[in-house]
XYZ file of C-alpha atoms in Angstrom:
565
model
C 9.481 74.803 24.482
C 11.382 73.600 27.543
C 10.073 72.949 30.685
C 11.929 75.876 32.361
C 10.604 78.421 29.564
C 6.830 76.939 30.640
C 7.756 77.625 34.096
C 8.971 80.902 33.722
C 5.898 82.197 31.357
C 3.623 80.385 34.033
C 5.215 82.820 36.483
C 5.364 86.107 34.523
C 1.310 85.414 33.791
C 0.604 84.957 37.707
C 2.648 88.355 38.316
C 0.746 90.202 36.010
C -2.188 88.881 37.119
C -1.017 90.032 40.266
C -0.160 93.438 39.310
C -3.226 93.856 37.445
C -5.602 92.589 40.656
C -3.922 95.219 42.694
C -4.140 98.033 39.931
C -8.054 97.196 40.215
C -8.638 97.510 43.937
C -6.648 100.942 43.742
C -9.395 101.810 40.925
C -11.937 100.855 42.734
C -10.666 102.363 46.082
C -10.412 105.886 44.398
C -13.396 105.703 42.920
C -15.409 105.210 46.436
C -13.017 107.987 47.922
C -14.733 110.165 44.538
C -17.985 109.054 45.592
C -17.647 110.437 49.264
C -16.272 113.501 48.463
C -19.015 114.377 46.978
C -21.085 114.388 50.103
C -20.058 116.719 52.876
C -20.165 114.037 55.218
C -18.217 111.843 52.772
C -16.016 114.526 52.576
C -15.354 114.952 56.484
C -15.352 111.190 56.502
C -12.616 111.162 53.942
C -11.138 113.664 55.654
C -10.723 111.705 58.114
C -9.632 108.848 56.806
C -7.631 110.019 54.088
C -4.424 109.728 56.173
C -5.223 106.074 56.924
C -6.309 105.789 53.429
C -3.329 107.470 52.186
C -0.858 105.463 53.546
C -2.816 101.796 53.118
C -3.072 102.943 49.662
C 0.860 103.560 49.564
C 1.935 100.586 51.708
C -0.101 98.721 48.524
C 1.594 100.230 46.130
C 5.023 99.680 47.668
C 4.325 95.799 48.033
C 2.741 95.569 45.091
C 6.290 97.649 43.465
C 8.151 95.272 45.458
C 6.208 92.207 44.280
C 6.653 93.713 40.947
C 10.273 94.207 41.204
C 10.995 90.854 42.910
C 8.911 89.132 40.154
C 10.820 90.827 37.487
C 13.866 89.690 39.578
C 12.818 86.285 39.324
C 12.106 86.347 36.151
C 15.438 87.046 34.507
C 16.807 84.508 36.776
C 14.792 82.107 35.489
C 15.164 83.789 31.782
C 19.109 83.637 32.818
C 19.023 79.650 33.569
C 16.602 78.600 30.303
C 18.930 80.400 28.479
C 22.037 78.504 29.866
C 20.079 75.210 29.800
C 19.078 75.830 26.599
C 22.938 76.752 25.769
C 23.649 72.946 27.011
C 21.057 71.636 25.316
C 21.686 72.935 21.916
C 25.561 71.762 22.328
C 24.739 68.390 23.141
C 21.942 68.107 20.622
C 24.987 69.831 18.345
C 27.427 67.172 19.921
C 24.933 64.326 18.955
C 23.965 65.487 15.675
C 27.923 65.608 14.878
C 28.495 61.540 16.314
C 25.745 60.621 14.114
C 26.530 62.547 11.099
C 30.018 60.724 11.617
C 28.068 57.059 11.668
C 26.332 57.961 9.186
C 29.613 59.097 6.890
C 31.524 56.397 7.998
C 28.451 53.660 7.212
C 28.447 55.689 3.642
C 32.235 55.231 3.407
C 32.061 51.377 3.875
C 28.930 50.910 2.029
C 30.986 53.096 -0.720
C 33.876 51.026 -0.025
C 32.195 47.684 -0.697
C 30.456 48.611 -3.885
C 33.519 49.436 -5.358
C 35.117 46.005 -4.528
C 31.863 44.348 -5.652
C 31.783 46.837 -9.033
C 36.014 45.707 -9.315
C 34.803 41.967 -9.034
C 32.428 42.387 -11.167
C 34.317 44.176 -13.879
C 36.556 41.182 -13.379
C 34.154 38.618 -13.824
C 33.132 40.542 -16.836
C 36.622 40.506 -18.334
C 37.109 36.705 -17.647
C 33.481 36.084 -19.204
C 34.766 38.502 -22.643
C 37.790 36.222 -22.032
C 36.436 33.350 -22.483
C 33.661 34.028 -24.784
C 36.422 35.281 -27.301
C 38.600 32.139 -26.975
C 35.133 30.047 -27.214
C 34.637 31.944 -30.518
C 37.844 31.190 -31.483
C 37.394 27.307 -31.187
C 34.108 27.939 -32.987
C 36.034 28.935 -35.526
C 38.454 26.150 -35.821
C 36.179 23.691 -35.831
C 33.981 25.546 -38.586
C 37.322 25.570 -40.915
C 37.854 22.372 -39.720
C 34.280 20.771 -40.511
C 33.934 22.427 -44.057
C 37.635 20.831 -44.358
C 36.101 17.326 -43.656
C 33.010 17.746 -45.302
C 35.371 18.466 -48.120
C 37.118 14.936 -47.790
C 33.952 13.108 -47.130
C 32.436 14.384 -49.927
C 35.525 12.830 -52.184
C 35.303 9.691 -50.285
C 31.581 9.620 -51.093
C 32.590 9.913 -54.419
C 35.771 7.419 -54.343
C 33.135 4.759 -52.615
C 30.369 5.457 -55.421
C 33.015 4.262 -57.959
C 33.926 1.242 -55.719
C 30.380 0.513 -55.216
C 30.157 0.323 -58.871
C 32.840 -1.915 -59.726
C 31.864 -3.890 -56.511
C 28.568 -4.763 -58.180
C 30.179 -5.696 -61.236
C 32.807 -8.024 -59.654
C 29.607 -9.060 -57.968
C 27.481 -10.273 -61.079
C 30.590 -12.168 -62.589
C 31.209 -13.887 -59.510
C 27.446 -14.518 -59.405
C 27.271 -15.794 -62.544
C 30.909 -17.851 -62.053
C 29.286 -19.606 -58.495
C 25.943 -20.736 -60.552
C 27.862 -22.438 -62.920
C 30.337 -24.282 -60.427
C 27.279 -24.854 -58.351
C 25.783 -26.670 -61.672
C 29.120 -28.254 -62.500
C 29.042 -29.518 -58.593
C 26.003 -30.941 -58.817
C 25.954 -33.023 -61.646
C 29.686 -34.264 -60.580
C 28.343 -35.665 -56.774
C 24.763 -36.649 -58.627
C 23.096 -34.549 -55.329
C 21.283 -31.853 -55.004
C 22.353 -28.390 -53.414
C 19.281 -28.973 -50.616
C 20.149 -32.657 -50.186
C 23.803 -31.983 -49.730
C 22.684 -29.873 -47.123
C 20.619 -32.091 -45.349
C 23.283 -35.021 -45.401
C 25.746 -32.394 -44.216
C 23.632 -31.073 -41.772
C 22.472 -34.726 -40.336
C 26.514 -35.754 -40.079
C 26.958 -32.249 -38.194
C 23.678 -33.254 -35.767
C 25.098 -36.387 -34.893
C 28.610 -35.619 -34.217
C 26.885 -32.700 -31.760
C 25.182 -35.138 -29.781
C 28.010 -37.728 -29.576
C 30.046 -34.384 -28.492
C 27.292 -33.419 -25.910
C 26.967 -36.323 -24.773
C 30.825 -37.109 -23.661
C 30.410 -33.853 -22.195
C 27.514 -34.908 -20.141
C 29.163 -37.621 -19.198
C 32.380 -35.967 -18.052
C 30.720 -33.095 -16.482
C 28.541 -35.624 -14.597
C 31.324 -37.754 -13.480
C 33.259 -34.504 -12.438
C 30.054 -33.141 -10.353
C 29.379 -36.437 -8.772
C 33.421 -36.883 -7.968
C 32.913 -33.773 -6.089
C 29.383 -32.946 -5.178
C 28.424 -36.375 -3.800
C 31.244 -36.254 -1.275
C 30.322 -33.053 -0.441
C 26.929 -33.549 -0.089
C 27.065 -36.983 1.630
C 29.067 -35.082 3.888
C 26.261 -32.585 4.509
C 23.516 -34.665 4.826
C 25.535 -36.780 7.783
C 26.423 -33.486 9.337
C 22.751 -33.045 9.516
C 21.450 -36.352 9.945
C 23.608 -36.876 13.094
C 22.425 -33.811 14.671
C 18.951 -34.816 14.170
C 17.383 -37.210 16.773
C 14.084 -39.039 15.599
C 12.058 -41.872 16.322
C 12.623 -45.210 14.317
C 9.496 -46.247 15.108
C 6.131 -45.201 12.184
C 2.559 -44.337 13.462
C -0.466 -45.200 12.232
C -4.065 -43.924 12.987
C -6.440 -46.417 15.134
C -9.059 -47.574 13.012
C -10.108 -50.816 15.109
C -11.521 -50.499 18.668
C -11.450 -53.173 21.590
C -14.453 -53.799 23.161
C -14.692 -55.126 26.953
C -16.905 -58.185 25.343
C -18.687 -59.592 22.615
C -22.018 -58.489 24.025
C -21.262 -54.974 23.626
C -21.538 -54.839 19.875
C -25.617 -55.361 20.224
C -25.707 -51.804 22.353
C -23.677 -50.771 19.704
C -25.798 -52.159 16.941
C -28.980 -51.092 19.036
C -32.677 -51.564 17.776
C -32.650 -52.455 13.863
C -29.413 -50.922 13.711
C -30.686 -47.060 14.996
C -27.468 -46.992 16.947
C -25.338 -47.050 14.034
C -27.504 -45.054 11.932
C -27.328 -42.540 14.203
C -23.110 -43.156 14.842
C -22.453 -43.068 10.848
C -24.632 -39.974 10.309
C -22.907 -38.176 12.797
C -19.390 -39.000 12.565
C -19.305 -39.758 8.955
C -17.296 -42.730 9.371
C -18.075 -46.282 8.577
C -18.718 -48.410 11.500
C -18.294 -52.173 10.728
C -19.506 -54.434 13.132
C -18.494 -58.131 12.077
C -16.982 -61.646 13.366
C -14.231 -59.904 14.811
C -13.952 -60.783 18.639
C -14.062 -58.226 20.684
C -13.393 -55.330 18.069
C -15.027 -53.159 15.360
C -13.682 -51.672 12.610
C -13.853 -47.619 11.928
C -13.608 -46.910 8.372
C -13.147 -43.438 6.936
C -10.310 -41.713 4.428
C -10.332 -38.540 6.589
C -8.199 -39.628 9.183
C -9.635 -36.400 11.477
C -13.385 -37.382 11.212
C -12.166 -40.946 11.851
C -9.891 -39.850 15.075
C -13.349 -38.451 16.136
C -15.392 -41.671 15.684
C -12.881 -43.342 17.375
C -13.017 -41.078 20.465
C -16.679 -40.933 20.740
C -16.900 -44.513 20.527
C -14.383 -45.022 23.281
C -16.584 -42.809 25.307
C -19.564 -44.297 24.632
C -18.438 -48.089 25.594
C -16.855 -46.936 28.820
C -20.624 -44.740 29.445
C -22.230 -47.914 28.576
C -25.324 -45.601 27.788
C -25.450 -45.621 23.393
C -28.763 -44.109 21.718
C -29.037 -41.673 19.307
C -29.031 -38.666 21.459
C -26.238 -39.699 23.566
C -24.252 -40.268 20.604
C -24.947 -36.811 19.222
C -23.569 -34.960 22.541
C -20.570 -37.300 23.000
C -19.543 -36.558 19.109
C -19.910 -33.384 19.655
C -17.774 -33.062 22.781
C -15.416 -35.301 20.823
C -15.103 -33.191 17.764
C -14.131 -30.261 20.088
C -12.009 -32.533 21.875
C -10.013 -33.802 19.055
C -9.601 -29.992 17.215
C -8.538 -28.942 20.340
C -5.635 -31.724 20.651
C -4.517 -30.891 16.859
C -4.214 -26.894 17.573
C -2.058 -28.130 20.554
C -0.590 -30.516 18.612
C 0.142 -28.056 15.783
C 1.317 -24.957 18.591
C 3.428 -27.286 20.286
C 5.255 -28.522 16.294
C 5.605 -24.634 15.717
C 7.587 -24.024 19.068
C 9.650 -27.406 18.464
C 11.055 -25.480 15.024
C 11.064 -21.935 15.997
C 8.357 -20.242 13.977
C 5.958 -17.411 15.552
C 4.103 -15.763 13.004
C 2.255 -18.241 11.176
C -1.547 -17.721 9.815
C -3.967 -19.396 12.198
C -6.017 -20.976 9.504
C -2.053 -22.550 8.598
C -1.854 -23.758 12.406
C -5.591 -25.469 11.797
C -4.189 -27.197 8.741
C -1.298 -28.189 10.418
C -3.215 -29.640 13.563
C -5.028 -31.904 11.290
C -1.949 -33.415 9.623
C -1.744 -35.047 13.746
C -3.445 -37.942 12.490
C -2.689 -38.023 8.643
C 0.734 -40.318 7.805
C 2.625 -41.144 4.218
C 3.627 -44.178 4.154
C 3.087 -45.374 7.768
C 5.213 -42.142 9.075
C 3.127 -39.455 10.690
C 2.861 -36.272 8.673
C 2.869 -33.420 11.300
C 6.286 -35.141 13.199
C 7.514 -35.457 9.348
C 7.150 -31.663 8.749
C 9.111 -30.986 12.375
C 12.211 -33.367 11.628
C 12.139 -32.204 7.941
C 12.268 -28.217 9.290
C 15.201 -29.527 11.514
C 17.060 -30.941 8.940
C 16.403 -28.205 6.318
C 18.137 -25.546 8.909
C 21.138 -27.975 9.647
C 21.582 -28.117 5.936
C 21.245 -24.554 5.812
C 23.693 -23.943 8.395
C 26.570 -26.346 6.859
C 26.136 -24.460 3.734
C 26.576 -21.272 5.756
C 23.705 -19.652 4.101
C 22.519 -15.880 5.165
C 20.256 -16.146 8.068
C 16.762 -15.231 5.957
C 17.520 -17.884 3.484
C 18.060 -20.709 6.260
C 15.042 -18.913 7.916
C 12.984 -19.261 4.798
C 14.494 -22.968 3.827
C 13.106 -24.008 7.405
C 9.781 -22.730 6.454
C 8.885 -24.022 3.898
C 10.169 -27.530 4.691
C 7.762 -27.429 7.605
C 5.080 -26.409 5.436
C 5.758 -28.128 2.025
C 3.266 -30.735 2.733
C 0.382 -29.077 4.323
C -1.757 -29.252 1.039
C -2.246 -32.984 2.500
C -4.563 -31.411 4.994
C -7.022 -30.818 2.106
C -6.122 -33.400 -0.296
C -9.277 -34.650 0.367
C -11.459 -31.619 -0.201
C -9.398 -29.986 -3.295
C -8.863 -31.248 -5.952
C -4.763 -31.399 -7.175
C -1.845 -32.892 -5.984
C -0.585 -31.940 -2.535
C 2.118 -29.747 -3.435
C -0.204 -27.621 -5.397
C -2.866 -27.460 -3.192
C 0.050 -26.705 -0.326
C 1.134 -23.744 -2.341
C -1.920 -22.933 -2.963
C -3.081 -22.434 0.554
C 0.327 -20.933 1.384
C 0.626 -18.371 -1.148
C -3.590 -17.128 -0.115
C -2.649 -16.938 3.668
C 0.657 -14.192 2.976
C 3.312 -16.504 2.479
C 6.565 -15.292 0.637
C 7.403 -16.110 -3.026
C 10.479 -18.370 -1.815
C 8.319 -20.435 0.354
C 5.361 -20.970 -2.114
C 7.963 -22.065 -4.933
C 9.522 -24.296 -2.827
C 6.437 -26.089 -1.427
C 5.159 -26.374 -5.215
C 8.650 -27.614 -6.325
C 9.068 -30.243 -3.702
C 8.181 -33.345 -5.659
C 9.537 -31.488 -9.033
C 6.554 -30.850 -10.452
C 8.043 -27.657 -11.185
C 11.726 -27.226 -11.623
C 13.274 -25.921 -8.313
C 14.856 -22.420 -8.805
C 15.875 -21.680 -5.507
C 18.490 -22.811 -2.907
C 15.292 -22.939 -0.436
C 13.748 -24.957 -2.679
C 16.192 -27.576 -3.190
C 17.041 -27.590 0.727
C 13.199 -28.666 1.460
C 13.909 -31.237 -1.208
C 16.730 -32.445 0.325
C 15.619 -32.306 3.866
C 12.216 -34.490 2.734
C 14.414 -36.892 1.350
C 16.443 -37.439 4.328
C 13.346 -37.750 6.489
C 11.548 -39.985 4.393
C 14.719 -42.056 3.356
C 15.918 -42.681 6.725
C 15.817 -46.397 8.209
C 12.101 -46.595 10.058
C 11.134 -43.573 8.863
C 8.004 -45.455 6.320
C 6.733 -48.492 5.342
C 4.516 -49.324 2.430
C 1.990 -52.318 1.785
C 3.817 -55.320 0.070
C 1.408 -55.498 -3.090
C 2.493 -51.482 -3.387
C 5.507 -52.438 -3.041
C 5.762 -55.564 -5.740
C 3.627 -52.949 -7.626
C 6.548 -50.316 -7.712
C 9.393 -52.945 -8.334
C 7.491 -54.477 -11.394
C 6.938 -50.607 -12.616
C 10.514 -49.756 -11.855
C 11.304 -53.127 -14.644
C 8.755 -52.293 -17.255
C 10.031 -48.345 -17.666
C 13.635 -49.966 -17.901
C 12.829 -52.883 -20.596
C 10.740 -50.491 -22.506
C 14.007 -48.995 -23.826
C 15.616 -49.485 -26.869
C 18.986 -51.881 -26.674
C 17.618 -53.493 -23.665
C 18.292 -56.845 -22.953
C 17.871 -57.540 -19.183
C 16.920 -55.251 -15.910
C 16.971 -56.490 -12.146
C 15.539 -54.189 -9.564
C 17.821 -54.349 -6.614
C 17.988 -53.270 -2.654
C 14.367 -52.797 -2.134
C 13.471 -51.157 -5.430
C 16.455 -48.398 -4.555
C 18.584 -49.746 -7.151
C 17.833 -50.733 -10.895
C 20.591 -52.629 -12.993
C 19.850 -52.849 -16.708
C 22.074 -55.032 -19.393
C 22.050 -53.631 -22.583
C 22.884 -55.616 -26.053
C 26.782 -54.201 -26.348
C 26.401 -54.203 -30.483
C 23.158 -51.490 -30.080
C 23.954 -49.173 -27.442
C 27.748 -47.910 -27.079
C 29.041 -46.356 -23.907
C 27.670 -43.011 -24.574
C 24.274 -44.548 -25.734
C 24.566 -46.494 -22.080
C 24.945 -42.884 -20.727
C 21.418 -41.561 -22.664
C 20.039 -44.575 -21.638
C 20.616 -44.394 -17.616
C 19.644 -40.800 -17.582
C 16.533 -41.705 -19.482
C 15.322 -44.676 -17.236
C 15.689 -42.478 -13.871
C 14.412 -39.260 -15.385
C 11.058 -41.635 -16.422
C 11.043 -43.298 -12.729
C 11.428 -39.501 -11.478
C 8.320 -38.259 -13.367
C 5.865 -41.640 -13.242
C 6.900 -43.070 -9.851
C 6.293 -42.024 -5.944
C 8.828 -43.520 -4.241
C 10.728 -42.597 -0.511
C 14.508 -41.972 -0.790
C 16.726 -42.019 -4.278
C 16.971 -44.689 -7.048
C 20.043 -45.269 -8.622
C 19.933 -46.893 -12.477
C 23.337 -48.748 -13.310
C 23.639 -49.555 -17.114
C 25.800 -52.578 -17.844
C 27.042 -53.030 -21.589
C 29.307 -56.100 -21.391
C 30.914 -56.942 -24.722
C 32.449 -60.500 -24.833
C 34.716 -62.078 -27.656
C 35.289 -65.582 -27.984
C 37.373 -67.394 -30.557
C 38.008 -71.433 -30.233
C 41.693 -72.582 -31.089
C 41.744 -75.450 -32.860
């Protein structure tokens, strides 16, 4: 129901109620007019009033008519404009209901539209899939006819190679039987054996190999060191002229100057408490003899030595030496002196470049400040040898995390020295070692263990820090070595030499850097001189520490002389 239709029933209801409210008061109006007529006054009363009555009573019912009629007037004008409204109403809900059933047919019609093109494409793909599944059945059977066809020839070449087999074997036996007896008839026409035929044959082969191999070796090696030696003299100069060291070696102080003679009974003190006390502490030896004016610190760790050294300096300059003094200045020492190495050590790693190195490897490195090879100082060894292991690196144009790597482990291929004297093994071990447990990589381990081959290098980094400690070590100044060490080395360098077979004479030249051995020319030929040179400096390579190269020169001189008479 609209909202005019609720009006106009709201309206006919009030009108009626209307009507019906002045129905009642006539009712009740006549019915008091009844009840005085009954009475004789009522009656005269009414009488009376029944004009006035009369015509109230009339000009009700005419308003109440005209209510009526003007209500009933109102009402079909109100019946007259739901019904048009609902007239436009029901043609645009008619209108509406006609644009929607048209969305709807033409939503149908495309829906329609595209299931048919999806059922055509479909049939399509249908009749290409029966397409191809018939011409796939047709290949199937091809290749059926055509397998039974070859099954049908392999069977007769099974058959063809069963007979072949079988005459095979016989041709087989005869010839079996026809090689015994020529290998009979062989043997008792050379007098030899078939398994000592073999050997002799076998020995001849052997030897002819190693004569072979051995003028290949020697070609190849003349070749390589025609080519590489330039090259790599020309390398090392590159890098050794870029390099700026001192030609000067250290050496650790192990005697101390004293202001006077009287100075060594303070040190001595009562019954010798004072060095008690000194060599408990520090660990080090204190020798106190004829010496003027000195005495003599004695220790193989050249740290704990440093120390002693120190606090003895400090306590001759106090002048005050007991016991308890001594204690307190070692101690300040000690922290003195492992102070000075971590600088030492911090100041080394910013001289090459490196950042992230393991503290305990800085600690390690501190204490190489006072440890030397050979009269050079270790920790300034490890600096020049990182130097010249990234120059190298750089002439060869390596990539930048192999020269990175080469550097590194040249500055750190001898830190096992640190703790040569606390673990057992050689240095480059022990230096590996210790690398490899504080997160070094596999490239820097190997070449810190293959340094001083006692494993074969298989890297370039590796044979870069060998180089590189060469160079440093080799270099004029660089090290010095005691003169019975020395004679030691030189008559070592002769006795591996003479040991040889064919050996007649051997000088050791230049400072033990060359060796020149004279063979017998009638039992070692040139390629026997070869064997023999490589032999000799592989030997001095494995039993010998040495700084720098030594080159072995075999000299087979064969002389002919014949007197004319």
């Amino acid at each position: 129901m609209t909202a005019v239709e609720l009006t106009l029933v709201t309206m006919v209801i009030a009108l009626s109620a209307t009507v019906v409210t002045a129905l009642g008061w006539g009712v009740r109006y006549v019915r008091r007019l009844d009840t005085r007529l009954a009475s004789p006054r009522g009656r005269s009363d009414a009488v009376a009033t029944a004009p006035s009555a009369t015509r109230s009573a009339t000009a009700s019912a005419d308003a109440a008519a005209q209510a009526q009629a003007q209500a009933q007037a109102e009402a079909e004008e109100l019946l007259a404009r739901a019904h048009r409204q609902a007239e436009r109403e029901a043609e645009q809900l008619r209108e509406a209901a006609r644009r929607s059933a048209e969305r709807e047919v033409a939503a149908l019609t495309t829906e329609a539209q595209e299931r048919l093109t999806g059922l055509k494409e479909r049939a399509a793909e249908l009749e290409r899939r029966s397409t191809r599944l018939d011409e796939r059945e047709r290949r199937h059977a091809d290749e059926a006819t055509r397998l039974a066809e070859r099954e049908k020839r392999l069977a007769t070449a099974e058959a063809e190679l069963a007979r072949h087999t079988s005459a095979l074997a016989d041709e087989q036996a005869v010839l079996a039987a026809a090689h015994q007896t020529v290998h009979a008839e062989l043997e008792r026409i050379a007098g030899l054996t078939a398994d000592a035929a073999r050997a002799e044959l076998v020995a001849g082969i052997e030897e002819q190999a190693k004569r072979e191999a051995a003028v290949l070796v020697r070609d190849l090696e003349a070749e390589a060191r025609r080519t590489g030696e330039a090259r790599a003299r020309h390398l090392v100069a590159e890098a050794i002229q870029r390099v700026a060291s001192d030609q000067t070696t250290e050496s650790t102080v192990s005697v101390l100057h004293l202001p006077s003679d009287d100075m060594k009974g303070r040190i001595i003190g009562r019954e010798g408490r004072n060095i008690r006390a000194f060599e408990s502490v520090t660990g080090v030896n204190l020798i106190v003899d004829d010496t003027p004016e000195a005495v003599l610190l004695s220790c193989f760790d050249p740290v704990r030595r440093e120390v002693a050294r120190v606090t003895m300096e400090r306590l001759v300059a106090d002048g005050r030496i007991h016991p308890h003094r001594i204690e307190e200045v070692a101690a300040a020492a000690q922290q003195d002196v492992a102070e000075l190495c971590q600088r030492a050590a911090e100041e080394a790693l910013l001289e090459v470049g490196i950042t992230d190195l393991h503290p305990e490897l800085v600690t390690l490195l501190g204490r190489l400040r006072y440890r030397t090879s050979y009269g050079q100082n270790v920790l300034r060894h490890l600096v020049e040898t990182a130097h010249i292991a990234g120059l190298l690196a750089s002439e060869l144009r390596l990539e930048p995390a192999q020269a990175r790597a080469a550097k590194r482990a040249a500055f750190l291929h001898d830190i096992g020295k640190a703790l040569t004297h606390e673990v057992e093994g050689s240095h480059a071990k022990v230096g590996a070692d210790v690398a490899r447990r504080y997160g070094e990589s596999d490239e820097v381990v190997h070449a810190i263990e293959a340094h001083h081959n006692e494993i074969t290098p298989q890297t370039v980094e590796a044979v870069l820090t060998q180089a590189a400690d060469a160079c440093s070590g080799a270099r004029p100044g660089a090290r010095r070595e005691g003169l019975s060490a020395y004679i030691s080395r030189l008559e070592r360098i002769e006795e591996i030499a003479v040991g040889k077979p064919g050996v007649e004479k051997v000088y050791a030249m230049q400072a033990g850097r060359e060796v020149r051995v004279m063979v017998h020319p009638e039992q070692v030929d040139d390629i026997g001189a070869a064997v023999l040179a490589r032999d000799v400096a592989k030997q001095i390579e494995e039993e010998l520490t040495y700084p720098g190269q030594v080159r072995v020169t075999v000299v087979r001189e064969l002389r002919a002389t014949e007197t004319a008479r």
